[in-house]
PDB file of C-alpha atoms in Angstrom:
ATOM      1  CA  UNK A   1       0.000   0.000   0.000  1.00 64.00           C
ATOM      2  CA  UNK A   2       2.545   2.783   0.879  1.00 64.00           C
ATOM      3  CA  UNK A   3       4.630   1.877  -2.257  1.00 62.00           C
ATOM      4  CA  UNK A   4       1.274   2.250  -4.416  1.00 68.00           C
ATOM      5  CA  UNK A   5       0.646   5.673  -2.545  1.00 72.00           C
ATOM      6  CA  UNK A   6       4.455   6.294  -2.859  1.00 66.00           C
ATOM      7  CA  UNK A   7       4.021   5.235  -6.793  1.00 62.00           C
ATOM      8  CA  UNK A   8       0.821   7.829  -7.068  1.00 70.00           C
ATOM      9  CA  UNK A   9       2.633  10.712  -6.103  1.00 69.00           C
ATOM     10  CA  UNK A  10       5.983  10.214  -8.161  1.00 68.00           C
ATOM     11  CA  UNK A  11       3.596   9.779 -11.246  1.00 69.00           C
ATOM     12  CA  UNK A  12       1.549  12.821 -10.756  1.00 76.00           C
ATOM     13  CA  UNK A  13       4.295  15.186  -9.938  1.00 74.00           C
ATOM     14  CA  UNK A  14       4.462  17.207 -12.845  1.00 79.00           C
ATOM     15  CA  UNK A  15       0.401  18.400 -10.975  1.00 86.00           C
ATOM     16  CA  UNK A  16       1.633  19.145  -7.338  1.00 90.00           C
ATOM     17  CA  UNK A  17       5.290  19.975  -8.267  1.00 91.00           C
ATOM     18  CA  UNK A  18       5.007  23.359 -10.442  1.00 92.00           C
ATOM     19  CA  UNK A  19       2.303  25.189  -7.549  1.00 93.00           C
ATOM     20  CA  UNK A  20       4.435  24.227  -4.904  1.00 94.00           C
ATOM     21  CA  UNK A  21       7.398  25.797  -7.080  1.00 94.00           C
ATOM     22  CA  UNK A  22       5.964  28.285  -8.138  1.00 95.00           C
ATOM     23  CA  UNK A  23       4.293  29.985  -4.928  1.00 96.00           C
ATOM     24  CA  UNK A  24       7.993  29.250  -3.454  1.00 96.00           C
ATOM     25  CA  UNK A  25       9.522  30.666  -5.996  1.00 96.00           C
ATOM     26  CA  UNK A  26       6.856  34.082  -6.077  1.00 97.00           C
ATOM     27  CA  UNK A  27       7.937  34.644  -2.192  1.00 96.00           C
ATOM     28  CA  UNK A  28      12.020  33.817  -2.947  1.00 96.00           C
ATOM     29  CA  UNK A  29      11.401  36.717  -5.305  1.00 95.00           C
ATOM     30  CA  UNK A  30       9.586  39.149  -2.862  1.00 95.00           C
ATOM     31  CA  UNK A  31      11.922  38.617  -0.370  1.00 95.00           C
ATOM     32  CA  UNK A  32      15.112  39.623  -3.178  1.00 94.00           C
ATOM     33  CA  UNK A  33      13.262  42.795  -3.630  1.00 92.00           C
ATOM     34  CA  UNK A  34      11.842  41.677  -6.664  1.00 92.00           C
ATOM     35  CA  UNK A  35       9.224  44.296  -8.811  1.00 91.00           C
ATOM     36  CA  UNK A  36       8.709  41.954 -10.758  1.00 91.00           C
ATOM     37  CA  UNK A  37       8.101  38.536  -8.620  1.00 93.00           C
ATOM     38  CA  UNK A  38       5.835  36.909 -11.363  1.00 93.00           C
ATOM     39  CA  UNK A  39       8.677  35.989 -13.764  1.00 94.00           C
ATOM     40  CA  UNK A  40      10.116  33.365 -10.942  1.00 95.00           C
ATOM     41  CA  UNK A  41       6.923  31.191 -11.352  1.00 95.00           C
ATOM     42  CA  UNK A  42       6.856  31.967 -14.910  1.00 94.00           C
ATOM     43  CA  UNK A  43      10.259  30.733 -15.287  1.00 95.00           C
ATOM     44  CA  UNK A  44       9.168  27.451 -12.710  1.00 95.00           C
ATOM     45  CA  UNK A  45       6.153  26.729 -15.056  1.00 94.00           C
ATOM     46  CA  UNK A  46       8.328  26.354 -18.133  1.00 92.00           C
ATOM     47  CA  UNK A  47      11.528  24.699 -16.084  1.00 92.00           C
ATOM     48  CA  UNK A  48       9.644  21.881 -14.963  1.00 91.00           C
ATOM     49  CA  UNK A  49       9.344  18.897 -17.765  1.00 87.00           C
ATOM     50  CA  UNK A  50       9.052  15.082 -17.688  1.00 80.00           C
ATOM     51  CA  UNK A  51      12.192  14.031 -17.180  1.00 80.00           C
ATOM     52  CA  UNK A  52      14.754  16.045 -14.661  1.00 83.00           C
ATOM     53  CA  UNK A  53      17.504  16.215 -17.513  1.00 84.00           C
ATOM     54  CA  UNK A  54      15.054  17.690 -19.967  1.00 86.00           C
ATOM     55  CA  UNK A  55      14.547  20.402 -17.186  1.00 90.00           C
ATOM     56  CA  UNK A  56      17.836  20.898 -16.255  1.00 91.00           C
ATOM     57  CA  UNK A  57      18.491  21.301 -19.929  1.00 90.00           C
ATOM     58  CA  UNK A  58      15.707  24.049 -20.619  1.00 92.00           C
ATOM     59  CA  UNK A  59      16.863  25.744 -17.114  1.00 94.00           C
ATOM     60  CA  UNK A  60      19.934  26.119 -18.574  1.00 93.00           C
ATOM     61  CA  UNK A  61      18.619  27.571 -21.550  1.00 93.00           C
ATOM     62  CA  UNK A  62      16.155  30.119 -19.905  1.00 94.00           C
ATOM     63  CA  UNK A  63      19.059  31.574 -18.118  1.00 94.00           C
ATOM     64  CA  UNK A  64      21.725  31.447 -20.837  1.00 93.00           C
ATOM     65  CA  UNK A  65      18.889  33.081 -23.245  1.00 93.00           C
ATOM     66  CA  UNK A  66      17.446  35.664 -20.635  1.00 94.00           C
ATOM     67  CA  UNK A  67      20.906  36.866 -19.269  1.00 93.00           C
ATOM     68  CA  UNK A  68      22.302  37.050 -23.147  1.00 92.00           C
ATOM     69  CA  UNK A  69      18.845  39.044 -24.738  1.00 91.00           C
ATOM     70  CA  UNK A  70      19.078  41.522 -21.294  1.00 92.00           C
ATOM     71  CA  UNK A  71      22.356  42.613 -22.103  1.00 91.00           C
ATOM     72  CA  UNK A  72      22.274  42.875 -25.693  1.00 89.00           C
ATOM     73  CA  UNK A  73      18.747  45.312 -24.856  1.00 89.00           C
ATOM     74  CA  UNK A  74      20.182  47.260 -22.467  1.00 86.00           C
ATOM     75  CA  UNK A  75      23.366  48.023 -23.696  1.00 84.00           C
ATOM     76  CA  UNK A  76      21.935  49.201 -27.347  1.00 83.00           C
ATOM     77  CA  UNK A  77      18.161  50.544 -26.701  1.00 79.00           C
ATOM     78  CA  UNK A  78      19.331  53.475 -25.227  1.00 78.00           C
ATOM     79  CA  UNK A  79      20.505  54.784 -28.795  1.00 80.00           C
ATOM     80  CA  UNK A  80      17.692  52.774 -30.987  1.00 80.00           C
ATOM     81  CA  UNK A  81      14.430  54.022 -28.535  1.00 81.00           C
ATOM     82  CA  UNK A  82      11.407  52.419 -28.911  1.00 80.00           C
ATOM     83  CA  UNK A  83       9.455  51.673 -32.330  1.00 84.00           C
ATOM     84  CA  UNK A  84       8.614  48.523 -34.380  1.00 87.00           C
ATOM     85  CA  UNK A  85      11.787  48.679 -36.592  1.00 89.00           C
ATOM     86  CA  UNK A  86      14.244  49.081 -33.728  1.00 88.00           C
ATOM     87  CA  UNK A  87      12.312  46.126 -32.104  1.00 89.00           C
ATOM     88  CA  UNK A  88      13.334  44.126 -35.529  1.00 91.00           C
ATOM     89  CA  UNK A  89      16.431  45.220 -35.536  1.00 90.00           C
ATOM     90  CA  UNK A  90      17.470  44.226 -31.527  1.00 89.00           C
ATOM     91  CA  UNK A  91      15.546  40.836 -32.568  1.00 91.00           C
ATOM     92  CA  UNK A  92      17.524  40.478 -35.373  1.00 92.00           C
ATOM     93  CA  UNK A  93      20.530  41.188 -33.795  1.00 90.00           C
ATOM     94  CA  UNK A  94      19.887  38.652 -30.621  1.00 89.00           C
ATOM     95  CA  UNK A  95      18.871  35.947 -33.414  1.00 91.00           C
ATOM     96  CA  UNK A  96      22.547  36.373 -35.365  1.00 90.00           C
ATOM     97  CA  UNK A  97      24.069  36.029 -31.965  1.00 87.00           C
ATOM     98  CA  UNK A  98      22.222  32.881 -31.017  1.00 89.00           C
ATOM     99  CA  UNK A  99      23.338  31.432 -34.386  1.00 89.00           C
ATOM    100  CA  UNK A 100      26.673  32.591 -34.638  1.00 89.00           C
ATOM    101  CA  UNK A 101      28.018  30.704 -31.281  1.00 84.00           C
ATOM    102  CA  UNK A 102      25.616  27.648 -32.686  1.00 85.00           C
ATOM    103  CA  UNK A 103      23.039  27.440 -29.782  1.00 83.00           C
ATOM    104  CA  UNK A 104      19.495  26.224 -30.611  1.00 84.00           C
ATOM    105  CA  UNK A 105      15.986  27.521 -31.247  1.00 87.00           C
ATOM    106  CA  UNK A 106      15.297  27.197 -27.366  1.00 87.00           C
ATOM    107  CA  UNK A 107      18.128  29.568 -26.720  1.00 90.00           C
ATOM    108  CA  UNK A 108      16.540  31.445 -29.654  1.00 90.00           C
ATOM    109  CA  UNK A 109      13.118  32.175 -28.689  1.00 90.00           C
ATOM    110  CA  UNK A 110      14.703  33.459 -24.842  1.00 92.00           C
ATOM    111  CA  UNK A 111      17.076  35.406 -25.955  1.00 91.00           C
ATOM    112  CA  UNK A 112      14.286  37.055 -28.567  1.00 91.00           C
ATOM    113  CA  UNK A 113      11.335  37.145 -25.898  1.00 91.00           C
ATOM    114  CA  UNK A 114      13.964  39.085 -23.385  1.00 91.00           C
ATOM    115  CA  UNK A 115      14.896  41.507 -25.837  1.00 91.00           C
ATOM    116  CA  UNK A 116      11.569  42.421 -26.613  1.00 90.00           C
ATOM    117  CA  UNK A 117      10.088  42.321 -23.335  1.00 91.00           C
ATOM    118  CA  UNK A 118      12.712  44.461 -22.027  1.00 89.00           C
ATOM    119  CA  UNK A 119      12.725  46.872 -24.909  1.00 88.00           C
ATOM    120  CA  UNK A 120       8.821  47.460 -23.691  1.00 86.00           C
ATOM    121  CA  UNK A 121       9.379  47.478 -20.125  1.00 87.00           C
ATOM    122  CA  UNK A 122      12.668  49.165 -19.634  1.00 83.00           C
ATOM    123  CA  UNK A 123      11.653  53.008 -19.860  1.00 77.00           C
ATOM    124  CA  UNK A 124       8.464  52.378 -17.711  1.00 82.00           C
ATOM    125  CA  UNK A 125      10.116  49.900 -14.919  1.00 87.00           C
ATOM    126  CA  UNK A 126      13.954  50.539 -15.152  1.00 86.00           C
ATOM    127  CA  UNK A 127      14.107  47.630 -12.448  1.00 89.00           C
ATOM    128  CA  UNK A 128      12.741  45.217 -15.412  1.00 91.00           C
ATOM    129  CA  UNK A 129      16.521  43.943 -16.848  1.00 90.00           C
ATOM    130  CA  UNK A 130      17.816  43.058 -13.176  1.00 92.00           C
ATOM    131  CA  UNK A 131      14.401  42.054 -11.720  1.00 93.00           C
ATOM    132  CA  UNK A 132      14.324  39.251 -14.820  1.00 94.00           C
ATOM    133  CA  UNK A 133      17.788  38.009 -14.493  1.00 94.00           C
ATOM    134  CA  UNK A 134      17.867  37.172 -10.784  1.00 95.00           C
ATOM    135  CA  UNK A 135      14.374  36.251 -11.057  1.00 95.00           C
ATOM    136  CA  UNK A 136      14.472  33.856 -13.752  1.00 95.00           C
ATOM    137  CA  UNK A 137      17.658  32.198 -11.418  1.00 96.00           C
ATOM    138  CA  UNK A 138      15.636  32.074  -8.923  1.00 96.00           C
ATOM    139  CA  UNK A 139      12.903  30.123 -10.467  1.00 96.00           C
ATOM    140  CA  UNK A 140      14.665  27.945 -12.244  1.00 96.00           C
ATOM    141  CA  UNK A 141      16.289  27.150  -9.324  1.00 96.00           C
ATOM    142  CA  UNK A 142      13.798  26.306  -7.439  1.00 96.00           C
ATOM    143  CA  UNK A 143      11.605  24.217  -9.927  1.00 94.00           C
ATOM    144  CA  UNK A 144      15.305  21.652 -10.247  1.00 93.00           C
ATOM    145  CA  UNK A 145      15.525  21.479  -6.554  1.00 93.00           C
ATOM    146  CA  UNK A 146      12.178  20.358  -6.050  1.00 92.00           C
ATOM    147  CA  UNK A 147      12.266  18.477  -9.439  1.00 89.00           C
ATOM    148  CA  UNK A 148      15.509  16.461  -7.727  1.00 86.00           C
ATOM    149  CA  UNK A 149      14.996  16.412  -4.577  1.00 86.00           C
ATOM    150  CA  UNK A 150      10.948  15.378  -4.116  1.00 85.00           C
ATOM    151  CA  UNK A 151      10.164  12.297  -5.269  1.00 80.00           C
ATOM    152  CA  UNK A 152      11.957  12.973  -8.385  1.00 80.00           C
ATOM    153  CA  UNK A 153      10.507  10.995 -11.716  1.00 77.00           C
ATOM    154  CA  UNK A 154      11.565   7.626 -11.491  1.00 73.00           C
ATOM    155  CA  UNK A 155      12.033   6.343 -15.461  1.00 74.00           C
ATOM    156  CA  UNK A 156      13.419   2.684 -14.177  1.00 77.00           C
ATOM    157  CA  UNK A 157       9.871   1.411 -13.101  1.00 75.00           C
ATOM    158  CA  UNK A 158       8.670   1.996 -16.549  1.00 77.00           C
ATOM    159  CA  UNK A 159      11.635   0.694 -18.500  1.00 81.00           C
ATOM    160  CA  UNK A 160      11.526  -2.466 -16.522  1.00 83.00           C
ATOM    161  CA  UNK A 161       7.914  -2.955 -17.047  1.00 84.00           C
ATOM    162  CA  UNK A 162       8.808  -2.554 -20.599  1.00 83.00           C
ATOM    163  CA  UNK A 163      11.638  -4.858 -20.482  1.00 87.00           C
ATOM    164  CA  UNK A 164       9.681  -7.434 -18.938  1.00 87.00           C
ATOM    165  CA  UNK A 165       6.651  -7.278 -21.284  1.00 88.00           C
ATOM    166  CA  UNK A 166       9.069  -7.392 -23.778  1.00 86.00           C
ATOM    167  CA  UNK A 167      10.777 -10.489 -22.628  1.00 87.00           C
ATOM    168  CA  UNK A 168       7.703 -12.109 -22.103  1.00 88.00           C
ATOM    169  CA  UNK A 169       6.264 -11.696 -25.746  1.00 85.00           C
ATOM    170  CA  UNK A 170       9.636 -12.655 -26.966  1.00 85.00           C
ATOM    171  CA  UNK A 171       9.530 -16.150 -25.419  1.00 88.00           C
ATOM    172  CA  UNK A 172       6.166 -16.685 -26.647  1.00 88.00           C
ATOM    173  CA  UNK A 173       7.193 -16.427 -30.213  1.00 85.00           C
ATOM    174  CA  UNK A 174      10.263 -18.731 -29.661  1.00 85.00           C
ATOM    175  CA  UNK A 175       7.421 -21.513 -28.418  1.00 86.00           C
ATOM    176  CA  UNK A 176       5.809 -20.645 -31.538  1.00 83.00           C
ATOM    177  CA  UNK A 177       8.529 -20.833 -33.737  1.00 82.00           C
ATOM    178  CA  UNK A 178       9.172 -24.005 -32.269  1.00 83.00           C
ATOM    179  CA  UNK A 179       5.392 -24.765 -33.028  1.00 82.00           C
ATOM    180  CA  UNK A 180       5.991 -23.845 -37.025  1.00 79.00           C
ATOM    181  CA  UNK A 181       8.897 -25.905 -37.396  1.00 81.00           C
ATOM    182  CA  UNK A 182       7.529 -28.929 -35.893  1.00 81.00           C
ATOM    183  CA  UNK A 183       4.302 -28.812 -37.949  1.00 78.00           C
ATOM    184  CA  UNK A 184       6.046 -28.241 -41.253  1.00 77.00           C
ATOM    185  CA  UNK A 185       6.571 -24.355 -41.739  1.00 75.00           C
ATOM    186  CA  UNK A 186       3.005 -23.325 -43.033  1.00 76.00           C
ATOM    187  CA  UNK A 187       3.519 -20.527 -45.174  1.00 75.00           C
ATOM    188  CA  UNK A 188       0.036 -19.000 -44.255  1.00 73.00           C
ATOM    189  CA  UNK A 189       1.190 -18.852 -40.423  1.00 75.00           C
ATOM    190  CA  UNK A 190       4.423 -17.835 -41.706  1.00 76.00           C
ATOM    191  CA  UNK A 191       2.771 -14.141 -42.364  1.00 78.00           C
ATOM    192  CA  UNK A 192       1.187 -14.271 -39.246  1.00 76.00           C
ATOM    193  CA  UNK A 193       4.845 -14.863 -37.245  1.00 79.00           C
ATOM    194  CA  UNK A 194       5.908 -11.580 -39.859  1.00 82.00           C
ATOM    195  CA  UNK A 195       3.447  -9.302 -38.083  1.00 83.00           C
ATOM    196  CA  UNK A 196       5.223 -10.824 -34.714  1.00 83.00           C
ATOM    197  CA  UNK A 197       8.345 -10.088 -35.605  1.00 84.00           C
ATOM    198  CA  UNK A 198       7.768  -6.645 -36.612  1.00 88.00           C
ATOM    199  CA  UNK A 199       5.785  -6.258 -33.727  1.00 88.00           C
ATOM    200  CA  UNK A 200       8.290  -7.498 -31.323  1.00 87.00           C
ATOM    201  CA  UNK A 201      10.944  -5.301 -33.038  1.00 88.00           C
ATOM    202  CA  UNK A 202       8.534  -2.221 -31.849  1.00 89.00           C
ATOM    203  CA  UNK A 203       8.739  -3.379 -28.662  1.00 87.00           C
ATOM    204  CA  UNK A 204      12.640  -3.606 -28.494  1.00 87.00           C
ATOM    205  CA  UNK A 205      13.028  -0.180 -29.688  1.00 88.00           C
ATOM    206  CA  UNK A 206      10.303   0.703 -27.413  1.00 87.00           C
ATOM    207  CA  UNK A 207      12.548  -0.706 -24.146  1.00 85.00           C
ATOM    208  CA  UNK A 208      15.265  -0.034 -25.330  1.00 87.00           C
ATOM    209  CA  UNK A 209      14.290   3.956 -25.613  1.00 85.00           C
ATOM    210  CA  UNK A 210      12.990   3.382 -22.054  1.00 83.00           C
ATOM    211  CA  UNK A 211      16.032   2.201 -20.760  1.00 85.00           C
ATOM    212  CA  UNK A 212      18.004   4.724 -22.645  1.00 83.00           C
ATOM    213  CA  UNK A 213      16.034   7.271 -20.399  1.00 78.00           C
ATOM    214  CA  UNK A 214      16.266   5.425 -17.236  1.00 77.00           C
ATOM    215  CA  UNK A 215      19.961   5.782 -17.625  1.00 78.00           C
ATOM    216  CA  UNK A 216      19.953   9.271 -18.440  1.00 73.00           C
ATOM    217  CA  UNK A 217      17.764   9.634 -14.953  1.00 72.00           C
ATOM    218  CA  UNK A 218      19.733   7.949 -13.186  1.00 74.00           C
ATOM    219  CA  UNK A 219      22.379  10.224 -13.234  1.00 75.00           C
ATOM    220  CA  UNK A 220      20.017  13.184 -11.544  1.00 74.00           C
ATOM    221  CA  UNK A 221      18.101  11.083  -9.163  1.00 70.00           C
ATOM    222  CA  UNK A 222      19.888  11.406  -5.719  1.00 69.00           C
ATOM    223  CA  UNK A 223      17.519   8.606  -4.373  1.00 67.00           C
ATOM    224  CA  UNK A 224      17.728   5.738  -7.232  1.00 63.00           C
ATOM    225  CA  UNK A 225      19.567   3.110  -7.505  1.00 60.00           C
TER     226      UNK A 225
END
């Protein structure tokens, strides 16, 4: 029973995990002196995927991007001011940076949203730049420390499952294999073993994919083994 209850809760994570983050992350903010404390649980919502390695990768990202489109804003909008074509220009500018040190379309679409954002929000809330910064570290923080450390998503369960169900399909068709050859190779249930086969290779791609990610997770999950 408490490994069933224990089981609900690491499944449904992704539902309890982000609030809690994100009302953490909203007061972490307030207390910094934040203006601006709803980018922290912006920043929590989007850090906080399936796997912890997928959000450690887009945490990384958010950061990289946000830090990178903040500087590039502030340091040039002062002599552009604000219109339509000097918002092309600073996006253009941010997207020929991205692309030049060969970063992807995640890094992109940050570094583009800052620089626009900030263009807006600069000359009304000169805070904005700093107050998005520290508050996007601050969120993205705290949705990978919960992500890790509470009941982080366990991916061996289900690539074992997988494994197993595997395993167990592939032994079947050996006993029917065994079946063919002993009643003379009927080349009617010869087609039928085809759609087996390709079936079972599904399946091994299938676990193997799973186990591939178990493997990944293991490496960010203090608690597996």
């Amino acid at each position: 029973m408490k490994l069933q209850i224990k089981f609900f809760i690491q499944d449904t994570g992704l539902i309890w995990k982000t609030p809690l983050a994100a009302a953490l992350s909203w007061e972490l903010a307030k207390w910094a002196g934040s203006n601006h404390p709803y980018l922290a649980p912006l920043t929590v919502i989007l850090c906080i995927q399936i796997t912890v390695r997928k959000s450690i990768q887009f945490a990384w990202q958010r950061i990289y991007g946000t830090i990178v489109g903040v500087a590039l804003t502030s340091s040039l909008v002062p002599f552009l001011g604000l219109t339509g074509w000097s918002i092309g220009l600073m996006i253009l500018l941010g997207s020929v940076f991205v692309k030049l040190l060969k970063l992807d379309n995640v890094v992109m679409s940050q570094v583009t949203l800052s620089v626009l954002l900030v263009m807006y929000f600069q000359s009304k809330m000169p805070t904005y730049p700093f107050d998005r910064i520290r508050d996007t570290v601050i969120g993205a923080a705290t949705a990978l420390l919960i992500h890790v450390l509470i009941f982080p998503p366990d991916s061996v369960r289900k690539a074992k499952n997988h494994m197993s169900k595997f395993a167990d399909h592939l032994t079947m068709s050996f006993f029917k294999t065994a079946q063919w050859v002993e009643a003379g190779c009927s080349l009617m249930e010869s087609r039928d073993m085809n759609k087996e086969i390709q079936q079972l290779f599904q399946e091994l791609h299938q676990a193997t994919t799973e186990m591939d990610k178990a493997n990944q997770s293991l490496i960010y999950n203090l608690f597996a083994s």
